[in-house]
CSV table of N, CA and C in Angstrom, one decimal:
chain,number,residue,atom,x,y,z
K,490,UNK,N,-79.3,57.9,21.1
K,490,UNK,CA,-79.7,58.0,19.7
K,490,UNK,C,-78.9,59.0,18.9
K,491,UNK,N,-79.2,60.3,18.9
K,491,UNK,CA,-78.5,61.2,18.1
K,491,UNK,C,-77.1,61.4,18.5
K,492,UNK,N,-76.2,60.7,17.9
K,492,UNK,CA,-74.8,60.8,18.2
K,492,UNK,C,-74.2,61.7,17.2
K,493,UNK,N,-73.6,62.8,17.7
K,493,UNK,CA,-73.0,63.8,16.9
K,493,UNK,C,-71.6,63.3,16.5
K,494,UNK,N,-71.6,62.3,15.6
K,494,UNK,CA,-70.3,61.8,15.1
K,494,UNK,C,-70.3,62.0,13.6
K,495,UNK,N,-69.1,62.0,13.1
K,495,UNK,CA,-69.0,62.2,11.7
K,495,UNK,C,-68.3,63.5,11.5
K,496,UNK,N,-67.8,63.7,10.3
K,496,UNK,CA,-67.0,64.9,10.0
K,496,UNK,C,-67.8,65.9,9.2
K,497,UNK,N,-67.1,67.0,9.0
K,497,UNK,CA,-67.7,68.0,8.1
K,497,UNK,C,-67.7,67.5,6.7
K,498,UNK,N,-68.7,67.7,6.0
K,498,UNK,CA,-68.8,67.2,4.7
K,498,UNK,C,-68.8,68.4,3.7
K,499,UNK,N,-67.8,68.6,3.0
K,499,UNK,CA,-67.8,69.6,1.9
K,499,UNK,C,-68.0,71.0,2.6
K,500,UNK,N,-68.1,72.0,1.7
K,500,UNK,CA,-68.3,73.3,2.2
K,500,UNK,C,-67.0,74.0,2.5
K,501,UNK,N,-67.0,75.3,2.3
K,501,UNK,CA,-65.8,76.0,2.5
K,501,UNK,C,-65.4,76.0,4.0
K,502,UNK,N,-64.2,75.5,4.3
K,502,UNK,CA,-63.7,75.6,5.6
K,502,UNK,C,-63.0,76.9,5.8
K,503,UNK,N,-62.6,77.2,7.0
K,503,UNK,CA,-61.9,78.4,7.4
K,503,UNK,C,-61.4,79.3,6.3
K,504,UNK,N,-62.2,80.1,5.7
K,504,UNK,CA,-61.8,81.1,4.8
K,504,UNK,C,-61.5,80.5,3.4
K,505,UNK,N,-61.7,79.2,3.1
K,505,UNK,CA,-61.4,78.6,1.9
K,505,UNK,C,-62.3,79.0,0.7
K,506,UNK,N,-63.5,79.5,1.0
K,506,UNK,CA,-64.3,80.0,-0.1
K,506,UNK,C,-65.6,79.3,-0.2
K,507,UNK,N,-65.7,78.3,-1.1
K,507,UNK,CA,-66.9,77.7,-1.5
K,507,UNK,C,-68.0,77.4,-0.5
K,508,UNK,N,-69.2,77.2,-1.0
K,508,UNK,CA,-70.3,76.8,-0.1
K,508,UNK,C,-70.9,75.5,-0.7
K,509,UNK,N,-71.7,74.8,0.1
K,509,UNK,CA,-72.3,73.6,-0.3
K,509,UNK,C,-73.9,73.8,-0.2
K,510,UNK,N,-74.6,73.3,-1.2
K,510,UNK,CA,-76.0,73.4,-1.2
K,510,UNK,C,-76.6,72.1,-0.5
K,511,UNK,N,-77.6,72.4,0.3
K,511,UNK,CA,-78.3,71.3,1.0
K,511,UNK,C,-79.7,71.7,1.1
K,512,UNK,N,-80.6,70.9,0.6
K,512,UNK,CA,-82.1,71.2,0.6
K,512,UNK,C,-82.4,72.5,0.0
K,513,UNK,N,-81.7,72.9,-1.1
K,513,UNK,CA,-82.0,74.1,-1.8
K,513,UNK,C,-81.4,75.4,-1.2
K,514,UNK,N,-80.6,75.3,-0.2
K,514,UNK,CA,-80.0,76.4,0.5
K,514,UNK,C,-78.5,76.3,0.6
K,515,UNK,N,-77.8,77.4,0.4
K,515,UNK,CA,-76.3,77.3,0.4
K,515,UNK,C,-75.8,77.5,1.9
K,516,UNK,N,-74.8,76.6,2.2
K,516,UNK,CA,-74.2,76.6,3.5
K,516,UNK,C,-72.7,76.7,3.4
K,517,UNK,N,-72.1,77.4,4.4
K,517,UNK,CA,-70.6,77.4,4.5
K,517,UNK,C,-70.1,76.0,4.8
K,518,UNK,N,-70.8,75.3,5.6
K,518,UNK,CA,-70.3,74.0,6.1
K,518,UNK,C,-71.5,73.0,6.2
K,519,UNK,N,-71.3,71.8,5.8
K,519,UNK,CA,-72.4,70.8,6.0
K,519,UNK,C,-71.8,69.6,6.7
K,520,UNK,N,-72.4,69.3,7.9
K,520,UNK,CA,-71.9,68.3,8.8
K,520,UNK,C,-72.7,67.0,8.6
K,521,UNK,N,-72.1,65.9,8.8
K,521,UNK,CA,-72.7,64.6,8.9
K,521,UNK,C,-73.0,64.3,10.3
K,522,UNK,N,-74.3,64.1,10.7
K,522,UNK,CA,-74.7,63.8,12.1
K,522,UNK,C,-75.2,62.4,12.1
K,523,UNK,N,-74.6,61.5,12.8
K,523,UNK,CA,-75.1,60.1,12.9
K,523,UNK,C,-76.2,60.1,14.0
K,524,UNK,N,-77.4,59.8,13.6
K,524,UNK,CA,-78.6,59.8,14.5
K,524,UNK,C,-78.9,58.4,15.0
K,525,UNK,N,-78.6,57.4,14.3
K,525,UNK,CA,-78.8,56.0,14.7
K,525,UNK,C,-77.6,55.2,14.0
K,526,UNK,N,-77.3,54.1,14.5
K,526,UNK,CA,-76.2,53.3,13.9
K,526,UNK,C,-76.5,53.1,12.4
K,527,UNK,N,-75.6,53.6,11.6
K,527,UNK,CA,-75.8,53.5,10.2
K,527,UNK,C,-76.6,54.5,9.5
K,528,UNK,N,-77.3,55.4,10.3
K,528,UNK,CA,-78.2,56.5,9.8
K,528,UNK,C,-77.5,57.8,10.0
K,529,UNK,N,-77.1,58.5,8.9
K,529,UNK,CA,-76.5,59.8,9.0
K,529,UNK,C,-77.3,60.8,8.3
K,530,UNK,N,-77.5,61.9,8.9
K,530,UNK,CA,-78.2,63.1,8.3
K,530,UNK,C,-77.3,64.2,8.1
K,531,UNK,N,-77.6,65.1,7.2
K,531,UNK,CA,-76.8,66.3,6.9
K,531,UNK,C,-77.3,67.5,7.7
K,532,UNK,N,-76.4,68.3,8.2
K,532,UNK,CA,-76.8,69.5,8.9
K,532,UNK,C,-76.0,70.7,8.3
K,533,UNK,N,-76.7,71.7,7.8
K,533,UNK,CA,-76.1,72.8,7.2
K,533,UNK,C,-75.8,73.9,8.2
K,534,UNK,N,-74.7,74.6,8.1
K,534,UNK,CA,-74.3,75.7,9.0
K,534,UNK,C,-73.6,76.8,8.2
K,535,UNK,N,-74.0,78.0,8.5
K,535,UNK,CA,-73.3,79.2,8.0
K,535,UNK,C,-72.5,79.9,9.1
K,536,UNK,N,-71.3,80.3,8.8
K,536,UNK,CA,-70.5,80.9,9.7
K,536,UNK,C,-71.2,82.1,10.4
K,537,UNK,N,-71.1,82.2,11.7
K,537,UNK,CA,-71.7,83.3,12.4
K,537,UNK,C,-73.0,82.9,13.0
K,538,UNK,N,-73.6,81.8,12.6
K,538,UNK,CA,-74.8,81.3,13.2
K,538,UNK,C,-74.6,80.7,14.6
K,539,UNK,N,-75.6,80.7,15.5
K,539,UNK,CA,-75.5,80.1,16.8
K,539,UNK,C,-75.6,78.6,16.7
K,540,UNK,N,-74.6,77.9,17.1
K,540,UNK,CA,-74.7,76.4,17.0
K,540,UNK,C,-75.9,75.8,17.7
K,541,UNK,N,-76.3,76.4,18.8
K,541,UNK,CA,-77.5,75.9,19.4
K,541,UNK,C,-78.8,76.1,18.6
K,542,UNK,N,-78.9,77.2,17.9
K,542,UNK,CA,-80.0,77.5,17.1
K,542,UNK,C,-80.0,76.5,15.9
K,543,UNK,N,-78.9,76.3,15.3
K,543,UNK,CA,-78.7,75.3,14.2
K,543,UNK,C,-79.1,73.9,14.6
K,544,UNK,N,-78.6,73.5,15.8
K,544,UNK,CA,-78.9,72.2,16.3
K,544,UNK,C,-80.4,72.0,16.6
K,545,UNK,N,-81.0,73.1,17.2
K,545,UNK,CA,-82.4,73.1,17.4
K,545,UNK,C,-83.2,72.9,16.2
K,546,UNK,N,-82.9,73.6,15.1
K,546,UNK,CA,-83.6,73.5,13.9
K,546,UNK,C,-83.4,72.1,13.2
K,547,UNK,N,-82.2,71.6,13.3
K,547,UNK,CA,-81.9,70.3,12.8
K,547,UNK,C,-82.7,69.2,13.5
K,548,UNK,N,-82.8,69.3,14.8
K,548,UNK,CA,-83.6,68.4,15.6
K,548,UNK,C,-85.1,68.5,15.2
K,549,UNK,N,-85.6,69.7,15.1
K,549,UNK,CA,-87.0,69.9,14.7
K,549,UNK,C,-87.3,69.4,13.3
K,550,UNK,N,-86.4,69.7,12.3
K,550,UNK,CA,-86.6,69.3,11.0
K,550,UNK,C,-86.6,67.8,10.8
K,551,UNK,N,-85.8,67.1,11.7
K,551,UNK,CA,-85.7,65.7,11.5
K,551,UNK,C,-86.4,64.9,12.6
K,552,UNK,N,-87.3,65.5,13.3
K,552,UNK,CA,-88.1,64.9,14.4
K,552,UNK,C,-87.3,64.0,15.3
K,553,UNK,N,-86.2,64.6,15.8
K,553,UNK,CA,-85.3,63.9,16.7
K,553,UNK,C,-85.6,64.4,18.2
K,554,UNK,N,-85.2,63.5,19.2
K,554,UNK,CA,-85.4,63.9,20.5
K,554,UNK,C,-84.6,65.1,20.9
K,555,UNK,N,-85.2,66.1,21.6
K,555,UNK,CA,-84.5,67.3,22.0
K,555,UNK,C,-83.3,67.0,23.0
K,556,UNK,N,-83.3,65.8,23.6
K,556,UNK,CA,-82.2,65.5,24.5
K,556,UNK,C,-80.9,65.6,24.0
K,557,UNK,N,-80.7,65.6,22.6
K,557,UNK,CA,-79.4,65.6,22.0
K,557,UNK,C,-79.0,67.0,21.6
K,558,UNK,N,-79.7,68.0,22.0
K,558,UNK,CA,-79.4,69.4,21.6
K,558,UNK,C,-78.0,69.8,21.9
K,559,UNK,N,-77.6,69.6,23.2
K,559,UNK,CA,-76.3,70.0,23.6
K,559,UNK,C,-75.2,69.3,22.9
K,560,UNK,N,-75.4,68.0,22.7
K,560,UNK,CA,-74.4,67.1,22.1
K,560,UNK,C,-74.2,67.6,20.6
K,561,UNK,N,-75.3,67.9,19.9
K,561,UNK,CA,-75.2,68.3,18.5
K,561,UNK,C,-74.6,69.7,18.4
K,562,UNK,N,-75.0,70.6,19.3
K,562,UNK,CA,-74.5,72.0,19.3
K,562,UNK,C,-73.0,72.0,19.6
K,563,UNK,N,-72.6,71.2,20.5
K,563,UNK,CA,-71.1,71.1,20.9
K,563,UNK,C,-70.3,70.5,19.7
K,564,UNK,N,-70.9,69.6,19.0
K,564,UNK,CA,-70.3,69.0,17.8
K,564,UNK,C,-70.0,70.1,16.8
K,565,UNK,N,-71.1,70.8,16.5
K,565,UNK,CA,-71.0,71.9,15.5
K,565,UNK,C,-70.0,72.9,15.9
K,566,UNK,N,-70.1,73.3,17.2
K,566,UNK,CA,-69.1,74.3,17.8
K,566,UNK,C,-67.7,73.9,17.6
K,567,UNK,N,-67.4,72.6,18.0
K,567,UNK,CA,-66.1,72.1,18.0
K,567,UNK,C,-65.6,72.1,16.5
K,568,UNK,N,-66.4,71.6,15.6
K,568,UNK,CA,-65.9,71.5,14.2
K,568,UNK,C,-65.8,72.9,13.5
K,569,UNK,N,-66.6,73.9,13.9
K,569,UNK,CA,-66.4,75.2,13.4
K,569,UNK,C,-65.2,75.8,14.0
K,570,UNK,N,-64.9,75.6,15.3
K,570,UNK,CA,-63.7,76.1,15.9
K,570,UNK,C,-62.5,75.6,15.2
K,571,UNK,N,-62.5,74.3,14.8
K,571,UNK,CA,-61.4,73.7,14.1
K,571,UNK,C,-61.1,74.4,12.7
K,572,UNK,N,-62.2,75.0,12.2
K,572,UNK,CA,-62.1,75.7,10.9
K,572,UNK,C,-61.5,77.1,11.0
K,573,UNK,N,-61.2,77.5,12.3
K,573,UNK,CA,-60.7,78.9,12.5
K,573,UNK,C,-61.7,80.0,12.4
K,574,UNK,N,-62.9,79.7,12.7
K,574,UNK,CA,-64.0,80.7,12.5
K,574,UNK,C,-64.4,81.2,13.9
K,575,UNK,N,-64.6,82.5,14.1
K,575,UNK,CA,-65.1,83.0,15.3
K,575,UNK,C,-66.6,83.0,15.3
K,576,UNK,N,-67.2,82.3,16.2
K,576,UNK,CA,-68.7,82.1,16.3
K,576,UNK,C,-69.4,83.4,16.6
K,577,UNK,N,-70.5,83.7,16.0
K,577,UNK,CA,-71.3,84.9,16.3
K,577,UNK,C,-70.8,86.1,15.7
K,578,UNK,N,-69.8,86.0,14.8
K,578,UNK,CA,-69.2,87.2,14.2
K,578,UNK,C,-69.4,87.0,12.7
K,579,UNK,N,-70.1,88.0,12.1
K,579,UNK,CA,-70.3,88.0,10.6
K,579,UNK,C,-69.0,88.4,10.0
K,580,UNK,N,-68.8,87.9,8.8
K,580,UNK,CA,-67.5,88.2,8.1
K,580,UNK,C,-67.4,89.7,7.8
K,581,UNK,N,-68.4,90.3,7.3
K,581,UNK,CA,-68.4,91.7,7.0
K,581,UNK,C,-69.8,92.2,7.4
K,582,UNK,N,-69.9,93.4,8.1
K,582,UNK,CA,-71.2,94.0,8.3
K,582,UNK,C,-71.8,94.4,7.0
K,583,UNK,N,-73.1,94.3,6.8
K,583,UNK,CA,-73.7,94.6,5.5
K,583,UNK,C,-74.4,95.9,5.5
K,584,UNK,N,-74.9,96.4,6.6
K,584,UNK,CA,-75.7,97.6,6.6
K,584,UNK,C,-75.3,98.5,7.7
K,585,UNK,N,-75.2,99.8,7.5
K,585,UNK,CA,-75.0,100.8,8.5
K,585,UNK,C,-73.6,100.8,9.0
K,586,UNK,N,-72.6,100.3,8.3
K,586,UNK,CA,-71.3,100.2,8.7
K,586,UNK,C,-70.5,101.4,8.1
K,587,UNK,N,-69.6,102.0,8.8
K,587,UNK,CA,-68.7,103.0,8.3
K,587,UNK,C,-67.7,102.3,7.4
K,588,UNK,N,-67.6,102.7,6.1
K,588,UNK,CA,-66.7,102.0,5.2
K,588,UNK,C,-65.2,102.0,5.6
K,589,UNK,N,-64.8,103.0,6.4
K,589,UNK,CA,-63.4,103.1,6.8
K,589,UNK,C,-63.1,102.3,8.1
K,590,UNK,N,-64.0,102.3,9.0
K,590,UNK,CA,-63.7,101.7,10.3
K,590,UNK,C,-64.5,100.4,10.5
K,591,UNK,N,-65.5,100.2,9.8
K,591,UNK,CA,-66.4,99.0,10.0
K,591,UNK,C,-67.4,99.2,11.1
K,592,UNK,N,-67.3,100.3,11.9
K,592,UNK,CA,-68.2,100.5,13.0
K,592,UNK,C,-69.6,100.8,12.5
K,593,UNK,N,-70.6,100.4,13.3
K,593,UNK,CA,-72.0,100.6,13.0
K,593,UNK,C,-72.4,101.9,13.5
K,594,UNK,N,-73.3,102.6,12.8
K,594,UNK,CA,-73.9,103.8,13.3
K,594,UNK,C,-74.9,103.4,14.4
K,595,UNK,N,-74.8,104.0,15.5
K,595,UNK,CA,-75.7,103.7,16.6
K,595,UNK,C,-76.0,105.0,17.3
K,596,UNK,N,-77.3,105.2,17.7
K,596,UNK,CA,-77.7,106.4,18.4
K,596,UNK,C,-78.2,105.9,19.8
K,597,UNK,N,-77.7,106.4,20.8
K,597,UNK,CA,-78.0,106.0,22.1
K,597,UNK,C,-78.7,107.3,22.8
K,598,UNK,N,-79.7,107.0,23.6
K,598,UNK,CA,-80.3,108.1,24.3
K,598,UNK,C,-79.5,108.2,25.6
K,599,UNK,N,-79.2,109.5,26.0
K,599,UNK,CA,-78.6,109.7,27.2
K,599,UNK,C,-79.7,109.8,28.3
K,600,UNK,N,-79.5,109.1,29.4
K,600,UNK,CA,-80.6,109.2,30.4
K,600,UNK,C,-80.6,110.6,31.0
K,601,UNK,N,-81.8,111.0,31.4
K,601,UNK,CA,-82.0,112.4,32.0
K,601,UNK,C,-81.3,112.4,33.3
K,602,UNK,N,-80.7,113.5,33.7
K,602,UNK,CA,-80.0,113.6,35.0
K,602,UNK,C,-81.0,113.4,36.1
K,603,UNK,N,-80.5,112.7,37.1
K,603,UNK,CA,-81.4,112.6,38.3
K,603,UNK,C,-81.2,113.8,39.2
K,604,UNK,N,-82.3,114.2,39.7
K,604,UNK,CA,-82.1,115.4,40.5
K,604,UNK,C,-83.2,115.7,41.4
């Protein structure tokens, strides 16, 4: 049934800029996912999101069988990779980042010495 076929539809590809609105939300990329012969649904994706989480939400939102999770996630992953985007990496950290190095402030507890 859920055949992850079809191309990216609109949306800023690899650093190109613009976004596409889908169901009142802005997305970096919107994919056409063919779920039945002749039936295509749109799936929104923002760079840095987990393709499996996006595929899961797409399946839930459209009442599709979960059997197609891997196929849809791989389709998203493959098409995002073609756009030259590193998955799981936000473009710019938004909070707690050093403005010069981009490193995040982190405080780690040192374990007490064993003795």
